[in-house]
Amino acid sequence: SDKTGTLTQNRMHAELVMAHGVRWVPGDPLPSPAHAEALRAAALCNDATLQTKNEEGPSGTQWLGDPTETALVLAAHAGGLDKAQLDAASPRVQEQPFDSDRKRMTTFHRAAHGFVAYTKGAPESVLLCCTAQWTAGGSDPLDSTAVLASADQLAAQGLRVLALARRSHERLPDTNAIDAVESELELLGLIALIDPPRPEALAAVRDCISAGIVPVMITGDHPATARAIAHRLGIVDSLDAPVLTGTDLSELDAATLAQQVERVRVYARVDPAQKIRIVEALQAQGHFVAMTGDGVNDAPALKRADIGVAMGQGGTDVAREASSLVLLDDNFATIVAAVKEGRRIYDNIRKFVRYAMTGNSGEIWTIFLAPLLLLPIPLLPIHILWVNLVTDGLPGLALAAEPAERGIMQRPPRAPGESLFAHGMWQHILFMGLLISGLCLGVQAWAIASDNAHWQTMVFTVLTLAQMAHVVAIRSESEPLWRLGLRSNQPLLYAVLLTFLLQMATIYVPWLNPIFKTAPLSLGELAICLGAALVVYVAVELEKAWRRNRQPAAIAMDEPPPPHRR
């Protein structure tokens, strides 16, 4: 997952500006000209644009652009500098845009005595180009080691740190010689920004881990910033957790990287082209990979991942086209919610297959075994048609509304090659089908031996009611019905009641008797049919009790999920 906007709120704001070792917090008076010049650089070396809207705030305006750049503009405003006025007084005449290799951006502006270039970017990148520290009266010696140490300390607090620098030019330089242009700079200072984690992201990460999903964070931020945010979100459980940077990745061969990805959960200063290496390394270890992305450069990795997840709000059209899934709210928690919904849907598919095939196998065994037991054919074609259309149809459809079972996000993922009929499902279908058939044939044999003329109606009723008892009992593979509650799936409850009423109508409505070849049952005969159906319900509940006893205590459905270890 990307960090900014997915795991965080994408609402960047400046926490402080540091120049000559002195901190300035927005809202306080500026302590020195160096802080003012740093804010000037932050406002001018900036692509944020002003948009006027009647509904936006008291002034009717808002700054649009990258969240980092809008945060820099607002920080300058807090220091008394207006970007619009600065742009008018010092218009931009040339620029060298940010790129992931240089990790910095430079803009050129007209000044009183020629031109001035402002540079902003990653501290370790900008400091390589600096030879001195700017002051109002000239320059001071630069201690790059101390500045980098300060940047690392701020990054370790989860802050995103940018360095700001400047250089004066008598004539407009040739930006084709970028190395020469971005050299001999004077450091202005550091600006630290924070993008708070989304409140729901912590719970979403915890759900991922409990569900056997490994969250991995990839960001262009400083390694210490990335580690601090990952620790705050629970992606790593230690502030000493390993972090791989883009530079580290470029030095690792495929075999070494494949070993590293098993233990690394945070990647920092990574460019989009390296994401595909991470995806391929994880896949080489047998993992199924879902990857988020938003830029054009993310498209190859999104396509290569097993599930590409594009940002719907901040993503490009290319990223969305390359993805399997689009997040309309760009929120990591939505991915986890989709996993939960996917597990619920898969569970309900299994329940429907379990119900339909058990009922059909019960019908088949009943018709197949009756002649072998020297019994007459127990069901007529109209009975089979009724069972398949009504008894199977209505409750089967209602199973789609079954809510997610408790503990659904505490299960490990399914094996990729796992059969739909795994975990005892085919055995259940066979055993319960034989049980339903045995009950039908048992009632038939008893009724015929008792010279009961209604034996065929009783077999028809037992088959229908047994399936109703079965569908109510299989709503969960482990939890008993009394814990689920009858009203937790009201569509199924209504479908079962409607099917029961329709079945009673085929028995007790006189004009339906000739159509269905049925006859009214006495109270005792109906009680026998209900008792036979109850046997099916009890058998399923006994099977679930046996299944619960075999499960580890940590997966017991009535226990809350264990807290994530920090």
Short mmCIF file of N, CA and C in Angstrom, two decimals, residues 213-352:
data_model
loop_
_atom_site.label_atom_id
_atom_site.label_comp_id
_atom_site.label_asym_id
_atom_site.label_seq_id
_atom_site.Cartn_x
_atom_site.Cartn_y
_atom_site.Cartn_z
N ILE A 213 -3.26 -11.59 6.49
CA ILE A 213 -2.81 -10.75 5.38
C ILE A 213 -1.67 -9.88 5.89
N VAL A 214 -0.60 -9.82 5.14
CA VAL A 214 0.58 -9.06 5.56
C VAL A 214 0.55 -7.68 4.90
N PRO A 215 0.34 -6.60 5.67
CA PRO A 215 0.38 -5.26 5.08
C PRO A 215 1.82 -4.78 4.91
N VAL A 216 2.11 -4.22 3.77
CA VAL A 216 3.44 -3.69 3.46
C VAL A 216 3.26 -2.26 2.97
N MET A 217 4.02 -1.34 3.52
CA MET A 217 3.90 0.08 3.18
C MET A 217 5.06 0.51 2.29
N ILE A 218 4.73 1.20 1.20
CA ILE A 218 5.73 1.73 0.28
C ILE A 218 5.52 3.23 0.19
N THR A 219 6.60 4.00 0.35
CA THR A 219 6.46 5.45 0.34
C THR A 219 7.74 6.09 -0.20
N GLY A 220 7.60 7.31 -0.63
CA GLY A 220 8.77 8.07 -1.06
C GLY A 220 9.39 8.87 0.06
N ASP A 221 8.87 8.72 1.28
CA ASP A 221 9.35 9.49 2.41
C ASP A 221 10.70 8.98 2.93
N HIS A 222 11.24 9.73 3.86
CA HIS A 222 12.47 9.36 4.57
C HIS A 222 12.26 8.03 5.29
N PRO A 223 13.28 7.17 5.35
CA PRO A 223 13.11 5.87 6.03
C PRO A 223 12.62 5.99 7.47
N ALA A 224 13.13 6.96 8.22
CA ALA A 224 12.70 7.12 9.61
C ALA A 224 11.24 7.53 9.69
N THR A 225 10.80 8.41 8.77
CA THR A 225 9.38 8.80 8.72
C THR A 225 8.52 7.59 8.41
N ALA A 226 8.94 6.83 7.42
CA ALA A 226 8.17 5.65 7.03
C ALA A 226 8.06 4.66 8.18
N ARG A 227 9.18 4.42 8.87
CA ARG A 227 9.16 3.48 9.99
C ARG A 227 8.26 3.97 11.12
N ALA A 228 8.33 5.28 11.41
CA ALA A 228 7.51 5.82 12.50
C ALA A 228 6.03 5.70 12.19
N ILE A 229 5.64 6.02 10.96
CA ILE A 229 4.22 5.91 10.58
C ILE A 229 3.79 4.44 10.60
N ALA A 230 4.65 3.56 10.08
CA ALA A 230 4.32 2.13 10.07
C ALA A 230 4.16 1.59 11.49
N HIS A 231 4.99 2.06 12.40
CA HIS A 231 4.87 1.63 13.79
C HIS A 231 3.59 2.16 14.42
N ARG A 232 3.25 3.40 14.11
CA ARG A 232 2.04 3.99 14.65
C ARG A 232 0.79 3.25 14.14
N LEU A 233 0.86 2.74 12.92
CA LEU A 233 -0.28 2.02 12.34
C LEU A 233 -0.30 0.54 12.71
N GLY A 234 0.80 0.02 13.28
CA GLY A 234 0.85 -1.38 13.64
C GLY A 234 1.37 -2.28 12.54
N ILE A 235 1.88 -1.69 11.45
CA ILE A 235 2.45 -2.51 10.37
C ILE A 235 3.74 -3.18 10.83
N VAL A 236 4.52 -2.48 11.63
CA VAL A 236 5.69 -3.07 12.28
C VAL A 236 5.53 -2.88 13.78
N ASP A 237 6.12 -3.75 14.55
CA ASP A 237 5.96 -3.70 16.00
C ASP A 237 7.19 -3.18 16.73
N SER A 238 8.12 -2.60 15.98
CA SER A 238 9.34 -2.09 16.62
C SER A 238 9.84 -0.88 15.84
N LEU A 239 10.37 0.09 16.56
CA LEU A 239 11.00 1.24 15.91
C LEU A 239 12.36 0.89 15.33
N ASP A 240 12.79 -0.34 15.54
CA ASP A 240 14.04 -0.82 14.93
C ASP A 240 13.77 -1.76 13.76
N ALA A 241 12.52 -1.80 13.29
CA ALA A 241 12.17 -2.70 12.19
C ALA A 241 12.96 -2.35 10.94
N PRO A 242 13.33 -3.36 10.15
CA PRO A 242 14.12 -3.07 8.94
C PRO A 242 13.32 -2.29 7.91
N VAL A 243 14.00 -1.40 7.22
CA VAL A 243 13.41 -0.60 6.14
C VAL A 243 14.35 -0.69 4.93
N LEU A 244 13.79 -1.00 3.79
CA LEU A 244 14.57 -1.01 2.56
C LEU A 244 14.30 0.27 1.79
N THR A 245 15.34 0.90 1.32
CA THR A 245 15.19 2.12 0.52
C THR A 245 15.36 1.79 -0.96
N GLY A 246 15.02 2.77 -1.79
CA GLY A 246 15.20 2.57 -3.22
C GLY A 246 16.65 2.30 -3.58
N THR A 247 17.56 2.94 -2.87
CA THR A 247 18.98 2.69 -3.11
C THR A 247 19.34 1.26 -2.77
N ASP A 248 18.81 0.76 -1.65
CA ASP A 248 19.07 -0.64 -1.27
C ASP A 248 18.53 -1.59 -2.33
N LEU A 249 17.34 -1.30 -2.82
CA LEU A 249 16.72 -2.18 -3.82
C LEU A 249 17.56 -2.26 -5.09
N SER A 250 18.09 -1.12 -5.48
CA SER A 250 18.88 -1.10 -6.72
C SER A 250 20.15 -1.93 -6.60
N GLU A 251 20.62 -2.18 -5.37
CA GLU A 251 21.85 -2.93 -5.16
C GLU A 251 21.61 -4.42 -4.93
N LEU A 252 20.33 -4.82 -4.73
CA LEU A 252 20.02 -6.22 -4.45
C LEU A 252 19.70 -6.97 -5.73
N ASP A 253 20.24 -8.19 -5.84
CA ASP A 253 19.83 -9.02 -6.97
C ASP A 253 18.50 -9.69 -6.63
N ALA A 254 17.93 -10.38 -7.62
CA ALA A 254 16.59 -10.95 -7.46
C ALA A 254 16.53 -11.96 -6.33
N ALA A 255 17.56 -12.79 -6.21
CA ALA A 255 17.54 -13.83 -5.18
C ALA A 255 17.61 -13.22 -3.78
N THR A 256 18.46 -12.22 -3.61
CA THR A 256 18.58 -11.58 -2.30
C THR A 256 17.31 -10.83 -1.94
N LEU A 257 16.74 -10.16 -2.92
CA LEU A 257 15.50 -9.42 -2.66
C LEU A 257 14.37 -10.38 -2.27
N ALA A 258 14.32 -11.54 -2.93
CA ALA A 258 13.28 -12.51 -2.60
C ALA A 258 13.37 -12.96 -1.14
N GLN A 259 14.58 -13.00 -0.60
CA GLN A 259 14.74 -13.35 0.81
C GLN A 259 14.36 -12.17 1.72
N GLN A 260 14.71 -10.97 1.29
CA GLN A 260 14.45 -9.79 2.11
C GLN A 260 12.96 -9.48 2.25
N VAL A 261 12.18 -9.71 1.19
CA VAL A 261 10.77 -9.31 1.24
C VAL A 261 9.97 -10.12 2.27
N GLU A 262 10.51 -11.25 2.69
CA GLU A 262 9.81 -12.05 3.70
C GLU A 262 9.81 -11.37 5.08
N ARG A 263 10.78 -10.49 5.31
CA ARG A 263 10.86 -9.87 6.64
C ARG A 263 10.65 -8.35 6.61
N VAL A 264 10.77 -7.73 5.45
CA VAL A 264 10.65 -6.27 5.36
C VAL A 264 9.18 -5.89 5.14
N ARG A 265 8.71 -4.94 5.93
CA ARG A 265 7.32 -4.48 5.84
C ARG A 265 7.24 -3.01 5.45
N VAL A 266 8.38 -2.33 5.35
CA VAL A 266 8.38 -0.91 5.03
C VAL A 266 9.46 -0.64 3.97
N TYR A 267 9.05 0.08 2.91
CA TYR A 267 9.98 0.50 1.86
C TYR A 267 9.90 2.02 1.74
N ALA A 268 11.04 2.67 1.74
CA ALA A 268 11.09 4.13 1.71
C ALA A 268 11.97 4.61 0.56
N ARG A 269 11.69 5.87 0.15
CA ARG A 269 12.43 6.46 -0.96
C ARG A 269 12.42 5.54 -2.18
N VAL A 270 11.26 4.94 -2.43
CA VAL A 270 11.12 3.99 -3.54
C VAL A 270 10.48 4.70 -4.72
N ASP A 271 11.04 4.53 -5.90
CA ASP A 271 10.41 5.11 -7.08
C ASP A 271 9.43 4.09 -7.67
N PRO A 272 8.46 4.55 -8.47
CA PRO A 272 7.42 3.64 -8.98
C PRO A 272 7.96 2.44 -9.74
N ALA A 273 9.08 2.62 -10.45
CA ALA A 273 9.61 1.49 -11.24
C ALA A 273 10.07 0.35 -10.36
N GLN A 274 10.43 0.65 -9.11
CA GLN A 274 10.91 -0.41 -8.22
C GLN A 274 9.77 -1.20 -7.58
N LYS A 275 8.55 -0.69 -7.66
CA LYS A 275 7.42 -1.40 -7.06
C LYS A 275 7.21 -2.76 -7.73
N ILE A 276 7.44 -2.81 -9.03
CA ILE A 276 7.23 -4.08 -9.74
C ILE A 276 8.24 -5.12 -9.27
N ARG A 277 9.44 -4.72 -8.88
CA ARG A 277 10.42 -5.66 -8.34
C ARG A 277 9.93 -6.24 -7.02
N ILE A 278 9.33 -5.38 -6.18
CA ILE A 278 8.81 -5.85 -4.90
C ILE A 278 7.67 -6.83 -5.12
N VAL A 279 6.77 -6.50 -6.05
CA VAL A 279 5.65 -7.39 -6.36
C VAL A 279 6.16 -8.74 -6.84
N GLU A 280 7.10 -8.74 -7.77
CA GLU A 280 7.60 -9.99 -8.34
C GLU A 280 8.35 -10.81 -7.29
N ALA A 281 9.06 -10.14 -6.40
CA ALA A 281 9.79 -10.87 -5.35
C ALA A 281 8.82 -11.55 -4.39
N LEU A 282 7.74 -10.88 -4.05
CA LEU A 282 6.73 -11.49 -3.17
C LEU A 282 6.05 -12.66 -3.86
N GLN A 283 5.74 -12.49 -5.14
CA GLN A 283 5.11 -13.59 -5.88
C GLN A 283 6.05 -14.77 -6.01
N ALA A 284 7.34 -14.50 -6.12
CA ALA A 284 8.31 -15.59 -6.21
C ALA A 284 8.34 -16.43 -4.94
N GLN A 285 7.92 -15.82 -3.82
CA GLN A 285 7.86 -16.56 -2.55
C GLN A 285 6.50 -17.22 -2.34
N GLY A 286 5.64 -17.19 -3.35
CA GLY A 286 4.36 -17.87 -3.26
C GLY A 286 3.23 -17.03 -2.72
N HIS A 287 3.45 -15.73 -2.56
CA HIS A 287 2.40 -14.86 -2.03
C HIS A 287 1.48 -14.37 -3.14
N PHE A 288 0.23 -14.12 -2.77
CA PHE A 288 -0.69 -13.41 -3.66
C PHE A 288 -0.65 -11.94 -3.25
N VAL A 289 -0.42 -11.07 -4.21
CA VAL A 289 -0.11 -9.67 -3.92
C VAL A 289 -1.21 -8.76 -4.45
N ALA A 290 -1.74 -7.93 -3.55
CA ALA A 290 -2.59 -6.81 -3.94
C ALA A 290 -1.78 -5.54 -3.73
N MET A 291 -1.74 -4.66 -4.74
CA MET A 291 -0.91 -3.46 -4.66
C MET A 291 -1.73 -2.24 -5.01
N THR A 292 -1.57 -1.18 -4.24
CA THR A 292 -2.26 0.08 -4.54
C THR A 292 -1.32 0.99 -5.32
N GLY A 293 -1.91 1.85 -6.13
CA GLY A 293 -1.14 2.81 -6.90
C GLY A 293 -2.05 3.86 -7.49
N ASP A 294 -1.44 4.98 -7.90
CA ASP A 294 -2.25 6.06 -8.46
C ASP A 294 -1.64 6.71 -9.68
N GLY A 295 -0.35 6.58 -9.88
CA GLY A 295 0.31 7.28 -10.96
C GLY A 295 0.44 6.46 -12.23
N VAL A 296 0.82 7.16 -13.32
CA VAL A 296 1.05 6.48 -14.60
C VAL A 296 2.16 5.45 -14.45
N ASN A 297 3.20 5.80 -13.69
CA ASN A 297 4.34 4.88 -13.52
C ASN A 297 3.99 3.65 -12.69
N ASP A 298 2.87 3.71 -11.98
CA ASP A 298 2.45 2.55 -11.18
C ASP A 298 1.77 1.48 -12.02
N ALA A 299 1.37 1.81 -13.24
CA ALA A 299 0.56 0.90 -14.06
C ALA A 299 1.22 -0.47 -14.27
N PRO A 300 2.52 -0.56 -14.59
CA PRO A 300 3.10 -1.90 -14.77
C PRO A 300 3.01 -2.77 -13.52
N ALA A 301 3.28 -2.18 -12.35
CA ALA A 301 3.21 -2.96 -11.11
C ALA A 301 1.77 -3.33 -10.79
N LEU A 302 0.82 -2.43 -11.04
CA LEU A 302 -0.60 -2.75 -10.83
C LEU A 302 -1.03 -3.90 -11.72
N LYS A 303 -0.52 -3.91 -12.95
CA LYS A 303 -0.87 -4.99 -13.89
C LYS A 303 -0.20 -6.29 -13.46
N ARG A 304 1.01 -6.20 -12.93
CA ARG A 304 1.76 -7.41 -12.56
C ARG A 304 1.22 -8.03 -11.27
N ALA A 305 0.69 -7.21 -10.37
CA ALA A 305 0.15 -7.74 -9.11
C ALA A 305 -1.04 -8.64 -9.37
N ASP A 306 -1.29 -9.55 -8.45
CA ASP A 306 -2.46 -10.42 -8.59
C ASP A 306 -3.75 -9.60 -8.54
N ILE A 307 -3.76 -8.57 -7.70
CA ILE A 307 -4.89 -7.65 -7.62
C ILE A 307 -4.34 -6.23 -7.60
N GLY A 308 -4.52 -5.50 -8.69
CA GLY A 308 -4.13 -4.10 -8.73
C GLY A 308 -5.25 -3.24 -8.19
N VAL A 309 -4.92 -2.34 -7.27
CA VAL A 309 -5.91 -1.49 -6.62
C VAL A 309 -5.56 -0.04 -6.93
N ALA A 310 -6.39 0.63 -7.72
CA ALA A 310 -6.13 2.02 -8.10
C ALA A 310 -6.93 2.97 -7.23
N MET A 311 -6.41 4.19 -7.13
CA MET A 311 -7.11 5.23 -6.37
C MET A 311 -8.15 5.89 -7.28
N GLY A 312 -9.38 5.94 -6.80
CA GLY A 312 -10.45 6.52 -7.61
C GLY A 312 -10.47 8.03 -7.57
N GLN A 313 -10.01 8.63 -6.47
CA GLN A 313 -10.03 10.09 -6.34
C GLN A 313 -8.75 10.71 -6.88
N GLY A 314 -7.62 10.22 -6.40
CA GLY A 314 -6.35 10.83 -6.78
C GLY A 314 -5.60 10.09 -7.87
N GLY A 315 -6.16 8.99 -8.38
CA GLY A 315 -5.46 8.18 -9.35
C GLY A 315 -5.64 8.66 -10.78
N THR A 316 -4.70 8.25 -11.64
CA THR A 316 -4.78 8.59 -13.05
C THR A 316 -5.64 7.56 -13.79
N ASP A 317 -6.09 7.96 -14.98
CA ASP A 317 -6.88 7.03 -15.80
C ASP A 317 -6.07 5.79 -16.16
N VAL A 318 -4.77 5.96 -16.40
CA VAL A 318 -3.92 4.82 -16.76
C VAL A 318 -3.87 3.82 -15.61
N ALA A 319 -3.72 4.32 -14.38
CA ALA A 319 -3.68 3.43 -13.21
C ALA A 319 -5.00 2.69 -13.05
N ARG A 320 -6.10 3.39 -13.23
CA ARG A 320 -7.42 2.74 -13.08
C ARG A 320 -7.63 1.67 -14.14
N GLU A 321 -7.20 1.94 -15.37
CA GLU A 321 -7.37 0.95 -16.44
C GLU A 321 -6.52 -0.30 -16.18
N ALA A 322 -5.38 -0.13 -15.53
CA ALA A 322 -4.48 -1.26 -15.30
C ALA A 322 -4.87 -2.09 -14.08
N SER A 323 -5.86 -1.63 -13.31
CA SER A 323 -6.17 -2.25 -12.03
C SER A 323 -7.37 -3.18 -12.11
N SER A 324 -7.45 -4.05 -11.11
CA SER A 324 -8.61 -4.94 -10.96
C SER A 324 -9.69 -4.29 -10.11
N LEU A 325 -9.29 -3.34 -9.28
CA LEU A 325 -10.18 -2.77 -8.28
C LEU A 325 -9.89 -1.28 -8.19
N VAL A 326 -10.93 -0.47 -8.04
CA VAL A 326 -10.77 0.98 -7.90
C VAL A 326 -11.40 1.41 -6.58
N LEU A 327 -10.61 2.09 -5.75
CA LEU A 327 -11.11 2.59 -4.46
C LEU A 327 -11.73 3.96 -4.68
N LEU A 328 -13.02 4.08 -4.46
CA LEU A 328 -13.68 5.37 -4.68
C LEU A 328 -13.27 6.38 -3.62
N ASP A 329 -12.87 5.92 -2.43
CA ASP A 329 -12.49 6.85 -1.36
C ASP A 329 -11.00 6.85 -1.05
N ASP A 330 -10.19 6.11 -1.84
CA ASP A 330 -8.73 6.07 -1.65
C ASP A 330 -8.34 5.68 -0.22
N ASN A 331 -9.10 4.82 0.41
CA ASN A 331 -8.93 4.51 1.83
C ASN A 331 -8.50 3.06 2.00
N PHE A 332 -7.40 2.84 2.73
CA PHE A 332 -6.92 1.48 2.97
C PHE A 332 -7.98 0.62 3.68
N ALA A 333 -8.75 1.23 4.57
CA ALA A 333 -9.77 0.48 5.30
C ALA A 333 -10.81 -0.11 4.35
N THR A 334 -11.01 0.53 3.20
CA THR A 334 -11.97 0.01 2.23
C THR A 334 -11.48 -1.29 1.62
N ILE A 335 -10.16 -1.43 1.46
CA ILE A 335 -9.61 -2.69 0.95
C ILE A 335 -9.91 -3.82 1.93
N VAL A 336 -9.72 -3.54 3.22
CA VAL A 336 -9.99 -4.56 4.24
C VAL A 336 -11.48 -4.88 4.27
N ALA A 337 -12.33 -3.86 4.13
CA ALA A 337 -13.77 -4.11 4.08
C ALA A 337 -14.13 -4.98 2.87
N ALA A 338 -13.43 -4.77 1.75
CA ALA A 338 -13.68 -5.59 0.57
C ALA A 338 -13.26 -7.04 0.80
N VAL A 339 -12.16 -7.23 1.52
CA VAL A 339 -11.74 -8.60 1.87
C VAL A 339 -12.81 -9.28 2.71
N LYS A 340 -13.31 -8.56 3.70
CA LYS A 340 -14.35 -9.12 4.57
C LYS A 340 -15.60 -9.46 3.76
N GLU A 341 -15.99 -8.55 2.87
CA GLU A 341 -17.18 -8.81 2.05
C GLU A 341 -16.94 -9.99 1.11
N GLY A 342 -15.71 -10.09 0.57
CA GLY A 342 -15.40 -11.22 -0.29
C GLY A 342 -15.48 -12.55 0.45
N ARG A 343 -15.01 -12.56 1.69
CA ARG A 343 -15.11 -13.79 2.48
C ARG A 343 -16.57 -14.13 2.78
N ARG A 344 -17.37 -13.10 3.06
CA ARG A 344 -18.79 -13.35 3.32
C ARG A 344 -19.47 -13.93 2.09
N ILE A 345 -19.19 -13.36 0.93
CA ILE A 345 -19.81 -13.85 -0.30
C ILE A 345 -19.38 -15.28 -0.58
N TYR A 346 -18.10 -15.56 -0.41
CA TYR A 346 -17.63 -16.93 -0.65
C TYR A 346 -18.28 -17.91 0.32
N ASP A 347 -18.38 -17.53 1.57
CA ASP A 347 -19.07 -18.38 2.55
C ASP A 347 -20.50 -18.67 2.11
N ASN A 348 -21.19 -17.64 1.63
CA ASN A 348 -22.59 -17.82 1.25
C ASN A 348 -22.73 -18.65 -0.01
N ILE A 349 -21.74 -18.56 -0.90
CA ILE A 349 -21.75 -19.45 -2.06
C ILE A 349 -21.62 -20.91 -1.60
N ARG A 350 -20.71 -21.14 -0.68
CA ARG A 350 -20.56 -22.50 -0.13
C ARG A 350 -21.85 -22.97 0.54
N LYS A 351 -22.51 -22.08 1.28
CA LYS A 351 -23.75 -22.46 1.95
C LYS A 351 -24.83 -22.80 0.93
N PHE A 352 -24.91 -22.02 -0.14
CA PHE A 352 -25.91 -22.31 -1.17
C PHE A 352 -25.64 -23.65 -1.84
#
